[in-house]
């Protein structure tokens, strides 16, 4: 690689230094997210991702807590335990607290380190791409990397549910009824609708700590890719203000977000026959019914958004 020397006029120096700091922080965050995401699933297990998070948190000067199976059971986090139950690599739930001033923003990122679909197993074609089903969690860690370098006036709380969805004798099954951390029961119709199950417990924990806003990132549905293709992400939020801010930020960053509806019919579609909810709706509006399912785990937080980044 060749080196380049930049000659900056004295009058521009302060702006140049500020721009370099911002660009470098964002680049480091993007690189971290990509490196974690590209790590193969035989290495990037839930425990491995948790160890990476712990090492980075120490470097950032952030507080971190990692819940293993005994604590997940004590907290009755049945969603993440069900999804991770069929794997030899047990689930983890990571919480990171970064920043000491400003509003509290909770960031929740889906971290399914590999998704076979479980008992409702996926077709073999492109299953290797399911190592990227952890990109919500990786994106959140990338955000923390950038934020730590920029010393932003905001308190970030990150919640990363980490699990591997595998089929074996201990795997959860279609027909099971799972109780999540907020007490709601979920009838399992499809074990490949696993992301919403791990997010249910993480969102419940995040909401219980009363953040000023909550943004969740997940490679949640193929339906969102059908709707928007691989060039944009779906945005769901009941808050016009938060949605507008996210759309503005996406535009400024050269990203594409498209706001999709949270109509009451989508929630009605997710009501269970034998439990409070079911984890899979009908064929139509799959990204919207998944978002409606998640809305049942945000507690009293009005300022929340779900970003379906599957595409």
XYZ file of C-alpha atoms in Angstrom:
311
model
C 0.000 0.000 0.000
C 1.328 3.412 -0.973
C 1.298 6.262 1.531
C -0.327 9.580 0.667
C 0.561 12.916 2.203
C -2.202 15.481 2.614
C -1.388 19.167 2.829
C -4.165 20.884 4.769
C -4.468 24.684 4.822
C -4.179 26.051 8.347
C -7.688 27.492 8.187
C -9.126 24.027 7.470
C -7.089 22.092 9.998
C -9.701 21.920 12.761
C -12.426 20.757 10.375
C -10.022 18.266 8.799
C -9.065 16.769 12.169
C -12.721 16.515 13.171
C -13.566 14.794 9.890
C -10.697 12.348 10.216
C -11.778 11.452 13.761
C -15.369 10.861 12.665
C -14.416 8.888 9.565
C -11.890 6.762 11.450
C -14.370 5.934 14.216
C -17.045 4.882 11.744
C -14.538 2.833 9.725
C -13.351 1.012 12.847
C -16.937 0.241 13.813
C -17.756 -1.080 10.344
C -14.580 -3.188 10.301
C -15.399 -4.730 13.678
C -18.945 -5.608 12.622
C -17.694 -7.165 9.378
C -14.906 -9.126 11.033
C -17.256 -10.589 13.635
C -19.922 -11.321 11.019
C -17.504 -13.059 8.654
C -16.099 -15.322 11.384
C -17.245 -18.887 10.580
C -19.812 -20.553 12.821
C -17.504 -23.301 14.090
C -15.495 -20.489 15.706
C -18.113 -17.801 16.332
C -20.210 -19.635 18.904
C -22.356 -17.753 21.452
C -19.585 -18.083 24.049
C -16.958 -16.834 21.559
C -19.007 -13.756 20.671
C -19.525 -13.094 24.382
C -15.750 -13.304 24.948
C -15.124 -10.869 22.104
C -17.691 -8.499 23.583
C -16.019 -8.741 26.990
C -12.598 -7.905 25.549
C -13.894 -4.918 23.604
C -15.907 -3.666 26.574
C -12.750 -3.604 28.692
C -11.002 -1.585 25.993
C -13.930 0.840 25.798
C -14.106 1.235 29.577
C -17.673 -0.110 29.482
C -19.457 -2.276 32.027
C -20.439 -5.730 30.769
C -22.487 -8.613 32.087
C -22.877 -12.006 30.432
C -25.772 -14.266 31.399
C -25.160 -18.007 31.009
C -27.778 -20.762 31.198
C -28.295 -20.792 34.988
C -29.060 -17.062 35.063
C -31.184 -17.265 31.907
C -33.253 -19.965 33.626
C -33.520 -17.938 36.824
C -34.822 -14.977 34.821
C -37.278 -17.269 32.995
C -35.914 -16.308 29.581
C -37.621 -19.185 27.834
C -37.277 -17.790 24.320
C -33.489 -17.768 24.135
C -33.272 -21.035 26.072
C -35.642 -22.746 23.630
C -33.742 -21.599 20.543
C -30.361 -22.534 22.019
C -31.549 -25.803 23.540
C -30.592 -28.005 20.591
C -26.994 -26.837 20.333
C -23.832 -28.143 21.982
C -22.910 -24.439 22.262
C -25.226 -23.006 24.939
C -26.809 -19.547 24.638
C -25.606 -16.328 26.214
C -27.138 -12.900 26.748
C -24.712 -9.967 26.854
C -25.449 -6.542 28.355
C -22.989 -3.647 27.856
C -23.280 -0.163 29.381
C -21.236 2.544 27.619
C -21.264 6.273 28.360
C -21.993 8.331 31.456
C -24.012 11.329 30.255
C -26.972 12.137 28.068
C -30.132 10.212 27.164
C -30.247 6.441 27.562
C -30.586 4.549 24.288
C -30.990 0.779 24.351
C -29.564 -1.108 21.364
C -30.738 -4.696 20.924
C -29.080 -6.938 18.326
C -30.076 -10.447 17.251
C -27.123 -12.800 17.496
C -28.072 -16.212 16.113
C -24.565 -17.464 15.450
C -25.822 -20.113 13.030
C -29.373 -20.896 11.970
C -30.169 -24.318 10.561
C -33.856 -23.627 11.105
C -33.884 -26.223 13.878
C -36.478 -29.000 13.566
C -38.114 -26.931 10.783
C -34.817 -27.258 8.957
C -33.882 -24.962 6.083
C -33.066 -26.181 2.563
C -29.358 -26.840 1.999
C -28.991 -24.130 -0.664
C -27.378 -21.008 0.791
C -27.568 -22.360 4.343
C -23.891 -21.412 4.664
C -25.041 -17.771 4.637
C -26.760 -18.333 7.972
C -23.485 -17.506 9.718
C -24.644 -13.925 9.058
C -27.781 -14.379 11.153
C -25.754 -12.781 13.955
C -25.318 -9.471 12.126
C -27.729 -7.567 14.366
C -25.462 -8.233 17.340
C -22.347 -7.534 15.268
C -23.805 -4.221 14.090
C -24.506 -3.163 17.668
C -20.929 -3.963 18.681
C -19.750 -1.912 15.708
C -21.884 1.011 16.894
C -20.315 0.786 20.357
C -16.831 0.753 18.807
C -17.545 3.979 16.922
C -19.318 5.618 19.859
C -16.462 4.843 22.238
C -14.026 6.650 19.936
C -16.270 9.688 19.502
C -17.175 10.201 23.180
C -20.796 10.898 22.272
C -23.135 12.568 24.813
C -25.347 9.492 25.080
C -25.585 6.479 27.346
C -25.763 3.300 25.284
C -27.029 0.036 26.708
C -26.523 -2.934 24.423
C -28.355 -6.252 24.761
C -27.122 -9.138 22.619
C -29.039 -12.458 22.712
C -26.666 -15.115 21.374
C -27.811 -18.617 20.419
C -27.234 -21.329 17.836
C -30.393 -22.863 16.340
C -29.660 -26.570 15.840
C -31.785 -29.751 15.624
C -31.151 -32.473 18.179
C -33.019 -34.339 20.898
C -33.128 -31.265 23.121
C -34.253 -28.842 20.389
C -37.555 -27.045 20.684
C -40.338 -28.360 18.459
C -43.362 -27.177 16.510
C -46.248 -27.501 18.942
C -44.218 -26.474 21.995
C -45.441 -23.601 24.148
C -42.652 -21.357 25.419
C -42.960 -18.801 28.206
C -40.818 -15.685 27.692
C -39.311 -13.393 30.298
C -42.290 -11.007 30.446
C -44.647 -13.924 31.123
C -46.226 -14.097 27.670
C -46.598 -17.575 26.223
C -45.762 -18.401 22.613
C -47.030 -21.339 20.578
C -44.241 -22.601 18.315
C -45.412 -23.215 14.768
C -42.038 -22.979 13.062
C -38.662 -23.327 14.766
C -37.118 -21.311 11.930
C -38.919 -18.240 13.288
C -36.300 -18.205 16.022
C -34.987 -14.635 15.913
C -38.140 -13.172 17.410
C -37.918 -15.696 20.242
C -34.422 -14.651 21.362
C -35.303 -10.986 20.862
C -38.411 -11.322 23.029
C -36.288 -11.920 26.140
C -33.652 -9.325 25.243
C -36.272 -6.645 24.505
C -38.032 -7.442 27.765
C -34.825 -6.894 29.725
C -33.976 -3.718 27.821
C -37.483 -2.284 28.292
C -37.518 -3.096 32.023
C -34.616 -0.652 32.498
C -36.683 2.249 31.116
C -34.501 3.656 28.326
C -35.398 6.939 26.657
C -35.383 5.136 23.305
C -34.827 1.594 22.072
C -33.592 0.504 18.638
C -33.375 -3.170 17.683
C -31.465 -4.639 14.731
C -32.114 -8.093 13.328
C -31.775 -10.194 10.207
C -35.322 -11.206 10.971
C -37.333 -12.159 7.893
C -36.927 -13.292 4.323
C -40.241 -11.506 3.783
C -38.507 -8.153 4.205
C -36.027 -9.119 1.491
C -38.943 -10.064 -0.772
C -40.495 -6.644 -0.081
C -37.403 -4.434 -0.368
C -34.742 -6.566 -2.019
C -31.094 -6.577 -0.901
C -30.720 -2.791 -1.145
C -32.531 -1.534 1.937
C -33.810 -2.323 5.421
C -37.320 -2.231 6.810
C -38.116 0.224 9.604
C -40.984 -0.308 12.025
C -41.814 2.154 14.794
C -44.933 3.595 16.463
C -43.013 6.869 16.973
C -43.089 9.316 14.072
C -40.265 11.310 15.680
C -37.929 8.363 16.107
C -38.748 7.008 12.649
C -38.076 10.410 11.080
C -34.739 10.682 12.876
C -33.661 7.233 11.735
C -34.691 7.928 8.145
C -32.756 11.209 8.182
C -29.687 9.491 9.638
C -29.890 6.730 7.036
C -30.106 9.261 4.232
C -27.123 11.193 5.555
C -25.105 7.961 5.746
C -26.032 6.755 2.266
C -28.098 3.879 3.631
C -31.650 2.973 2.641
C -34.450 2.541 5.167
C -38.123 2.214 4.291
C -40.826 2.597 6.911
C -43.375 -0.219 6.949
C -46.660 -0.305 8.888
C -47.594 -1.701 12.292
C -51.310 -2.026 11.574
C -53.430 -3.801 14.234
C -54.337 -6.550 11.775
C -50.738 -7.739 11.857
C -50.864 -8.244 15.623
C -54.211 -10.018 15.325
C -52.512 -12.436 12.941
C -49.981 -13.321 15.668
C -52.488 -14.209 18.382
C -52.107 -17.841 19.411
C -54.763 -20.551 19.578
C -53.216 -22.267 22.617
C -50.998 -19.449 23.942
C -50.898 -15.667 24.052
C -49.005 -15.523 20.753
C -47.763 -17.769 17.974
C -44.278 -17.380 16.541
C -45.255 -17.519 12.883
C -48.067 -15.854 10.954
C -49.466 -16.547 7.537
C -47.735 -16.039 4.227
C -48.699 -12.411 3.702
C -46.936 -9.459 5.311
C -44.359 -11.631 7.067
C -42.031 -8.757 7.944
C -44.966 -6.827 9.412
C -46.353 -9.719 11.466
C -42.861 -10.355 12.854
C -42.610 -6.698 13.905
C -46.051 -6.945 15.496
C -44.843 -9.945 17.500
C -41.850 -7.953 18.787
C -44.147 -5.098 19.809
C -45.466 -7.331 22.585
C -42.100 -7.250 24.371
C -41.247 -3.530 24.502
C -43.097 -2.854 27.760
C -43.950 0.803 28.327
C -41.244 2.149 25.989
C -43.007 4.308 23.413
C -39.875 5.367 21.553
C -38.833 2.068 19.988
C -37.900 0.935 16.504
C -37.283 -2.407 14.830
C -34.907 -2.539 11.862
C -35.217 -5.684 9.752
C -31.772 -5.784 8.119
C -32.077 -9.236 6.527
C -31.512 -7.813 3.044
